Coordinates of C-alpha atoms in Angstrom, one line a residue:
M30 CA -275.4 85.7 210.8
F31 CA -274.1 82.4 209.7
E32 CA -275.9 79.5 207.8
D33 CA -274.8 76.0 207.9
R34 CA -273.3 75.0 204.5
S35 CA -271.8 71.7 205.8
G36 CA -274.0 69.8 203.5
L37 CA -271.4 70.7 200.8
F38 CA -268.9 68.2 202.2
A39 CA -268.8 65.2 199.8
D40 CA -267.6 63.3 202.8
D41 CA -268.5 64.3 206.3
T42 CA -267.2 61.4 208.1
P43 CA -266.2 62.4 211.8
F44 CA -262.6 62.5 212.6
R45 CA -260.2 64.1 215.0
G46 CA -258.7 67.2 213.5
Y47 CA -256.9 70.2 214.6
G48 CA -255.2 73.1 212.6
A49 CA -256.1 74.3 209.0
A50 CA -254.2 76.3 206.5
V51 CA -255.3 77.7 203.2
T52 CA -253.0 77.9 200.2
P53 CA -253.6 78.5 196.4
G54 CA -254.0 75.3 194.5
S55 CA -254.0 74.8 190.7
D56 CA -257.8 74.7 190.6
G57 CA -258.6 77.0 193.6
P58 CA -257.9 77.2 197.2
L59 CA -256.7 74.1 199.1
V60 CA -257.4 73.7 202.8
F61 CA -254.9 71.4 204.6
V62 CA -256.6 70.1 207.8
A63 CA -254.3 68.3 210.3
G64 CA -255.6 64.9 211.2
F65 CA -254.7 63.7 214.8
G66 CA -254.1 59.9 214.7
T67 CA -255.8 59.7 211.3
D68 CA -255.2 61.0 207.9
N69 CA -254.8 64.6 207.0
R70 CA -257.5 66.1 204.7
V71 CA -257.0 68.5 201.8
L72 CA -260.2 70.1 200.9
R73 CA -261.0 71.9 197.6
Y74 CA -264.3 73.0 195.9
E75 CA -265.2 70.9 193.0
G76 CA -268.4 71.3 191.1
D77 CA -271.0 71.8 193.8
A78 CA -269.2 70.0 196.7
V79 CA -266.1 70.3 198.8
V80 CA -264.1 67.3 198.4
D81 CA -261.0 65.7 200.0
A82 CA -258.1 65.5 197.7
A83 CA -255.5 64.0 200.1
C84 CA -253.6 60.9 199.3
G85 CA -250.1 59.4 199.8
V86 CA -247.8 61.7 201.7
L87 CA -250.6 64.4 202.0
A88 CA -252.8 62.2 204.0
D89 CA -249.9 60.8 206.0
D90 CA -252.3 58.4 207.9
G91 CA -251.6 57.5 211.5
R92 CA -249.4 60.5 212.7
H93 CA -250.7 63.2 215.0
A94 CA -250.9 66.4 213.1
I95 CA -251.8 69.6 214.9
G96 CA -250.4 72.8 213.5
V97 CA -250.1 73.7 209.7
A98 CA -249.0 76.7 207.7
A99 CA -248.0 77.4 204.1
A100 CA -245.3 79.8 202.5
D101 CA -242.9 79.8 199.6
L102 CA -239.7 78.9 201.2
D103 CA -237.6 78.2 197.9
A104 CA -238.8 81.2 196.0
D105 CA -240.2 79.1 193.1
G106 CA -243.6 80.9 193.2
R107 CA -245.5 78.0 194.8
E108 CA -246.2 77.6 198.6
E109 CA -244.8 74.6 200.6
V110 CA -246.9 73.3 203.4
Y111 CA -245.5 72.6 206.9
V112 CA -247.3 69.9 209.0
H113 CA -246.4 69.8 212.6
N114 CA -246.8 66.3 214.2
V115 CA -246.9 65.8 217.9
A116 CA -247.1 62.5 219.6
A117 CA -246.5 63.9 223.1
F118 CA -247.8 66.9 225.1
G119 CA -244.5 68.6 225.3
G120 CA -240.7 68.1 225.0
T121 CA -239.9 65.7 222.2
S122 CA -242.0 63.5 220.0
A123 CA -241.6 60.1 218.3
E124 CA -243.2 61.5 215.1
A125 CA -241.3 63.8 212.7
D126 CA -242.9 66.8 210.9
L127 CA -243.5 67.1 207.1
L128 CA -242.4 69.9 204.8
L129 CA -244.5 69.3 201.7
D130 CA -243.2 70.7 198.4
P131 CA -245.5 70.8 195.3
E132 CA -244.2 69.5 192.1
H133 CA -244.5 71.6 188.9
D134 CA -248.0 70.6 188.1
G135 CA -249.2 71.4 191.6
K136 CA -250.8 68.0 191.9
R137 CA -247.9 65.9 193.3
W138 CA -246.1 66.6 196.5
R139 CA -242.9 65.3 198.3
D140 CA -241.6 65.7 201.7
L141 CA -238.5 67.7 201.8
F142 CA -237.4 66.3 205.1
A143 CA -237.2 62.8 203.3
D144 CA -234.5 64.2 200.8
P145 CA -230.9 62.8 201.3
V146 CA -229.6 66.4 201.9
N147 CA -231.9 66.7 204.9
R148 CA -231.1 63.5 206.6
R149 CA -231.2 63.8 210.3
R150 CA -232.7 67.3 210.0
E151 CA -236.3 66.2 210.9
N152 CA -238.1 68.0 213.7
Y153 CA -239.0 66.0 216.7
R154 CA -239.6 68.8 219.2
V155 CA -243.1 69.3 220.3
G156 CA -244.9 72.6 219.8
R157 CA -248.3 73.8 218.6
S158 CA -248.7 76.5 215.9
V159 CA -246.7 77.4 212.8
A160 CA -246.3 80.7 211.0
A161 CA -244.7 82.1 207.9
V162 CA -242.0 84.7 208.5
D163 CA -240.3 86.9 205.8
R164 CA -237.6 88.1 208.3
L165 CA -235.6 90.0 205.6
G166 CA -238.4 91.2 203.3
T167 CA -237.0 89.1 200.3
G168 CA -240.2 87.2 199.6
R169 CA -238.3 84.0 200.6
Y170 CA -240.0 82.8 203.8
G171 CA -239.0 80.8 206.7
L172 CA -241.3 78.8 209.0
F173 CA -241.5 79.4 212.8
V174 CA -242.7 76.4 214.8
T175 CA -243.5 77.1 218.4
G176 CA -241.9 74.9 221.1
Y177 CA -243.7 73.5 224.1
G178 CA -241.2 72.8 226.8
A179 CA -238.4 72.8 224.0
P180 CA -236.8 75.6 222.0
A181 CA -238.8 76.8 219.0
R182 CA -237.7 76.1 215.5
F183 CA -237.2 78.4 212.5
Y184 CA -236.7 76.7 209.2
E185 CA -235.4 78.1 206.0
V186 CA -234.6 76.3 202.7
G187 CA -231.5 76.8 200.6
D188 CA -231.0 76.7 197.0
D189 CA -229.9 73.0 197.3
G190 CA -233.2 72.1 199.0
G191 CA -231.4 71.8 202.3
I192 CA -233.5 72.7 205.4
T193 CA -231.8 74.7 208.0
D194 CA -232.9 75.6 211.6
L195 CA -231.8 79.2 212.1
A196 CA -233.8 79.8 215.3
G197 CA -230.7 80.2 217.3
A198 CA -228.9 82.5 214.9
V199 CA -231.9 84.9 214.6
G200 CA -233.3 85.0 218.2
L201 CA -236.3 82.7 217.6
D202 CA -235.1 79.7 219.7
V203 CA -237.4 80.8 222.5
V204 CA -238.5 78.3 225.3
T205 CA -241.9 78.7 226.4
G206 CA -245.3 77.0 226.5
G207 CA -245.9 78.2 222.9
R208 CA -249.5 77.9 221.8
S209 CA -250.5 80.5 219.2
V210 CA -248.7 82.6 216.6
A211 CA -249.7 85.8 214.8
A212 CA -247.0 87.1 212.5
G213 CA -247.1 90.4 210.5
P214 CA -246.0 94.2 210.8
I215 CA -247.0 94.6 214.5
L216 CA -244.2 96.9 215.4
S217 CA -241.8 97.2 212.5
E218 CA -242.4 97.5 208.8
R219 CA -241.3 93.8 208.4
T220 CA -242.6 90.7 210.0
D221 CA -242.9 90.6 213.8
V222 CA -244.1 87.6 215.8
F223 CA -246.6 87.4 218.7
V224 CA -246.5 84.1 220.5
G225 CA -249.4 83.3 222.9
A226 CA -248.1 81.3 225.7
E227 CA -249.4 78.9 228.4
R228 CA -248.0 78.7 231.9
G229 CA -245.9 81.8 231.4
P230 CA -245.8 85.2 229.6
N231 CA -246.6 85.8 226.0
L232 CA -243.8 86.9 223.7
L233 CA -243.7 89.9 221.2
L234 CA -240.7 89.3 218.9
R235 CA -239.7 92.4 217.2
N236 CA -237.7 92.2 213.9
V237 CA -234.5 94.1 214.2
G238 CA -232.7 93.8 210.8
G239 CA -233.8 90.2 210.4
K240 CA -233.2 89.2 214.0
Y241 CA -235.7 89.1 216.8
V242 CA -235.8 90.6 220.3
D243 CA -238.7 89.9 222.9
V244 CA -240.3 93.2 223.9
A245 CA -243.5 91.7 225.4
R246 CA -243.0 93.1 228.8
E247 CA -242.1 96.7 227.6
Y248 CA -245.1 96.8 225.4
G249 CA -247.6 95.4 228.0
V250 CA -248.7 92.1 226.3
A251 CA -246.8 89.6 228.4
D252 CA -250.0 88.8 230.4
P253 CA -248.1 86.0 232.5
E254 CA -251.1 85.0 234.6
E255 CA -253.2 83.7 231.6
N256 CA -252.9 80.8 229.4
A257 CA -253.2 81.8 225.7
R258 CA -254.9 80.0 222.8
G259 CA -256.0 81.7 219.7
A260 CA -254.4 85.1 218.4
A261 CA -255.2 87.4 215.6
L262 CA -254.0 90.8 214.3
V263 CA -256.8 93.3 213.5
A264 CA -257.0 96.8 212.3
P265 CA -260.8 97.4 212.4
D266 CA -260.5 101.1 212.2
G267 CA -257.9 101.3 209.4
A268 CA -255.2 102.2 212.0
H269 CA -251.6 100.9 211.8
P270 CA -250.0 99.2 213.8
P271 CA -252.7 96.6 214.2
D272 CA -254.3 95.5 217.5
I273 CA -253.7 91.9 219.0
V274 CA -256.6 89.9 220.0
C275 CA -255.6 87.0 222.3
G276 CA -258.1 84.4 223.4
N277 CA -257.2 82.7 226.8
W278 CA -258.2 79.3 228.2
N279 CA -260.7 79.9 231.0
G280 CA -259.5 83.5 231.6
A281 CA -260.0 87.0 230.6
N282 CA -259.6 87.4 226.8
R283 CA -257.6 90.3 225.6
L284 CA -257.8 93.0 223.0
F285 CA -254.3 94.7 223.2
A286 CA -254.7 98.0 221.3
H287 CA -251.7 100.0 220.4
A288 CA -251.4 103.3 222.2
D289 CA -248.3 105.6 221.7
D290 CA -245.4 103.3 222.8
T291 CA -247.3 100.5 224.3
F292 CA -250.4 98.3 224.1
R293 CA -253.4 98.3 226.6
D294 CA -256.2 95.9 227.0
V295 CA -259.5 97.4 225.9
A296 CA -261.4 94.1 225.4
P297 CA -265.2 94.8 225.9
A298 CA -267.0 92.6 228.4
E299 CA -268.6 90.4 225.5
L300 CA -265.0 89.5 224.4
A301 CA -263.2 89.4 227.8
R302 CA -265.7 87.0 229.4
P303 CA -263.8 83.8 230.2
A304 CA -264.4 80.6 228.4
R305 CA -262.5 77.6 227.0
V306 CA -261.3 79.6 224.0
R307 CA -259.5 77.6 221.2
T308 CA -259.2 80.0 218.3
V309 CA -260.1 83.3 217.0
V310 CA -260.7 84.5 213.3
A311 CA -261.1 88.1 212.2
A312 CA -262.8 88.7 208.7
D313 CA -265.6 90.5 206.9
F314 CA -267.9 87.6 206.5
D315 CA -271.0 89.6 205.5
N316 CA -269.3 92.0 203.1
D317 CA -270.6 95.0 204.9
G318 CA -267.3 96.8 205.2
R319 CA -266.9 96.0 208.8
L320 CA -264.8 93.3 210.6
E321 CA -266.3 90.4 212.5
L322 CA -264.4 88.5 215.1
F323 CA -265.2 84.7 215.5
V324 CA -264.4 83.3 218.8
N325 CA -264.5 79.5 218.9
C326 CA -265.1 77.9 222.4
L327 CA -264.5 74.2 223.2
G328 CA -267.8 72.6 224.4
A329 CA -269.5 76.0 224.8
P330 CA -271.3 78.4 222.6
N331 CA -269.1 80.2 220.1
R332 CA -269.3 83.9 219.8
L333 CA -269.3 86.6 217.1
L334 CA -268.5 90.2 217.6
T335 CA -268.8 93.0 215.0
Y336 CA -266.9 96.2 214.8
D337 CA -268.7 99.6 214.6
D338 CA -266.7 102.2 216.6
G339 CA -266.1 99.3 219.0
W340 CA -266.6 95.7 219.3
T341 CA -270.2 94.4 220.1
Q342 CA -271.5 90.8 220.2
T343 CA -273.9 90.0 217.6
G344 CA -276.1 87.0 216.5
I345 CA -274.0 84.2 215.2
G346 CA -276.7 81.9 213.7
D347 CA -275.9 78.4 212.8
A348 CA -272.2 78.7 214.0
L349 CA -273.2 78.8 217.7
E350 CA -272.3 75.0 218.0
P351 CA -272.8 74.9 221.9
E352 CA -271.6 71.3 222.1
G353 CA -268.9 71.6 219.4
M354 CA -265.4 70.5 220.4
G355 CA -263.7 73.0 218.2
T356 CA -260.0 72.8 217.6
G357 CA -259.2 75.1 214.7
A358 CA -260.9 77.4 212.2
A359 CA -260.1 79.2 208.9
A360 CA -261.7 81.7 206.5
A361 CA -261.4 81.5 202.9
D362 CA -263.5 82.0 199.7
L363 CA -263.6 78.3 198.6
D364 CA -266.2 78.7 195.8
G365 CA -265.0 82.0 194.2
D366 CA -268.2 83.8 194.7
G367 CA -266.7 86.7 196.8
T368 CA -268.1 85.7 200.1
L369 CA -266.0 84.0 202.7
E370 CA -266.7 80.6 204.1
L371 CA -265.8 79.7 207.7
L372 CA -264.4 76.2 208.3
V373 CA -264.5 75.0 211.8
V374 CA -262.4 71.7 212.7
H375 CA -263.3 69.6 215.8
G376 CA -262.0 66.6 217.5
E377 CA -260.4 67.7 220.9
A378 CA -262.1 64.8 222.8
E379 CA -263.8 62.6 220.1
A380 CA -264.2 62.4 216.4
Q381 CA -266.5 65.0 215.1
S382 CA -267.6 66.2 211.5
L383 CA -266.2 69.3 210.0
S384 CA -268.5 72.4 209.8
L385 CA -268.8 74.9 207.1
F386 CA -270.6 78.3 207.4
A387 CA -271.3 81.3 205.3
A388 CA -273.1 84.6 205.9
P389 CA -275.7 85.3 203.1
N390 CA -275.3 88.8 201.7
D391 CA -275.6 90.9 198.6
G392 CA -272.7 93.4 199.4
D393 CA -270.0 94.2 197.0
W394 CA -266.4 93.0 197.7
L395 CA -262.8 93.4 196.6
R396 CA -260.0 90.8 197.1
V397 CA -256.3 91.6 196.8
R398 CA -253.7 89.0 196.7
P399 CA -250.3 90.7 196.5
L400 CA -247.4 88.7 195.1
T401 CA -243.7 88.1 196.0
P402 CA -241.0 88.7 193.4
A403 CA -241.3 85.0 192.6
G404 CA -245.1 85.2 192.1
A405 CA -246.1 83.5 195.3
P406 CA -248.5 85.0 197.9
A407 CA -247.0 87.9 199.8
R408 CA -247.8 86.8 203.3
G409 CA -247.3 89.5 205.9
A410 CA -248.1 92.3 203.4
R411 CA -250.4 95.2 204.6
V412 CA -253.2 96.2 202.2
T413 CA -255.0 99.6 202.6
L414 CA -258.3 100.2 200.8
R415 CA -259.8 103.7 200.4
T416 CA -263.5 104.0 199.4
D417 CA -265.9 106.8 199.3
A418 CA -267.1 105.5 202.8
G419 CA -263.7 105.5 204.4
R420 CA -260.5 103.4 204.9
Q421 CA -260.0 99.7 205.7
V422 CA -256.8 97.8 206.4
R423 CA -256.2 94.0 206.1
L424 CA -253.0 92.0 206.6
V425 CA -252.3 89.1 204.2
D426 CA -252.3 86.3 206.9
A427 CA -248.9 84.7 207.7
G428 CA -250.3 82.7 210.7
S429 CA -253.1 83.3 213.1
G430 CA -256.1 81.8 214.9
Y431 CA -254.7 78.8 216.8
L432 CA -252.7 76.1 214.8
C433 CA -254.2 77.8 211.7
Q434 CA -253.5 80.1 208.8
M435 CA -256.0 82.0 206.7
E436 CA -255.9 82.3 202.9
P437 CA -253.3 84.7 201.7
V438 CA -255.8 87.3 200.4
A439 CA -256.8 90.6 201.8
H440 CA -260.6 90.4 201.6
F441 CA -262.6 93.6 201.7
G442 CA -266.4 93.9 202.0
L443 CA -267.6 97.0 200.4
G444 CA -271.4 97.0 201.1
S445 CA -272.5 99.7 198.7
A446 CA -269.2 101.6 198.9
T447 CA -267.1 102.5 195.8
P448 CA -263.4 101.7 195.9
E449 CA -261.1 104.6 195.2
S450 CA -257.6 103.1 195.7
V451 CA -255.6 100.1 197.0
T452 CA -252.2 100.3 198.4
V453 CA -250.1 97.4 199.0
H454 CA -247.2 97.6 201.5
W455 CA -244.8 94.6 201.2
P456 CA -242.6 93.3 204.0
D457 CA -239.5 94.9 202.3
G458 CA -241.0 98.4 202.7
R459 CA -242.0 98.9 199.1
E460 CA -245.4 100.1 198.0
R461 CA -247.7 100.1 195.0
T462 CA -251.0 101.8 194.6
V463 CA -253.8 100.8 192.3
D464 CA -256.3 103.6 191.7
D465 CA -259.9 103.1 190.8
P466 CA -260.0 99.3 191.4
P467 CA -263.1 97.5 190.2
S468 CA -265.7 96.1 192.6
C469 CA -266.4 92.4 192.8
A470 CA -262.9 91.5 191.5
T471 CA -259.6 90.0 192.6
L472 CA -256.4 92.0 192.2
R473 CA -253.0 90.4 192.0
P474 CA -250.5 93.2 192.4
P475 CA -246.9 92.2 191.4
H476 CA -244.1 93.0 193.6
P477 CA -242.5 96.4 192.5
G478 CA -239.2 94.6 192.1
A479 CA -240.5 91.7 190.0

């Protein structure tokens, strides 16, 4: 399926990288790539090339970045970017995290942790992944940072720019070997949180009035004998609630499908087969109206599955990377042509170049980017598309994969289908429907309360 587009990188110098997160920039999507012991990269499409725009506090050369995510914490309509730095395997680290806030022009950034009001509020706890959580449905996000041998953090930003860890107050101060996070409307209509864990059970944190309760055992997703890595929420048949895909390290990978009041593992053999899985990415890369699931494996061939009344393995093309030391991956339409690119980050054991792939196709598409009341991306929103060929559901990504976060857009491949309506369900429960949307276009539905 995939063709190698890595030649588009203006600079493909090998480096050690980990997570990647996509956020809207002033001139198109920006992809923040965590640099481990080296500078971070901020990639954007310029002309006919993908260039690195990182400098100063964005590059943050020398620290050990691993997880990264974006969200609008201060309700100004622009996303902040959280970069989680870890200089130790677990417990506490000597390196503090960054919370990067864009200035009004979107080209200059500052670290909110460095502001005087946030003195001694820096995070030195070691975790892995980061996710955006709109716990109250207001469009003002917090950021959940997993802990590894230390309590997790949950940061919100006040009107004075003060950063407060509310994890203890809202039930998110969980202590586990937290690896991955997938956030969205899993059980409730607001933002729930699945935490893939190592050396212990996974967590399924249900949103109950803005506070969280772990219900993983009751819902059958604890899986305590496995060691989780990548996780993603998928609704390939248009159903709600979504299924949970959880990739495990050298263990059976899971596809937790929602059934009545529980989940059950229905992973086909092609997905379940053990490998050193790092991350999983769900998207329609070839615009045929069916989801694909990219499974990144460390030092082993990657896998690609497609959904057609069930998941089956399909040809992956140039993205096989049998010797790639993949650490993170993200999907985004970097060049604005309506086809998603797949960025794969490497560097687990040694410096390696980034990889960029795309699936050539001539299928139609429709992209939906719902907005918060402040005009920022509404991460965690659910988008339903109805066409003359059926129904599709996508979640606007709040955090998924492993250490990563996809672009805040519900991307639908149409093939030759004609769209009939798009319905957005925001994390506060409000809905808006757009009838007869055009093909090959991007919609930006405003929040009903804006």
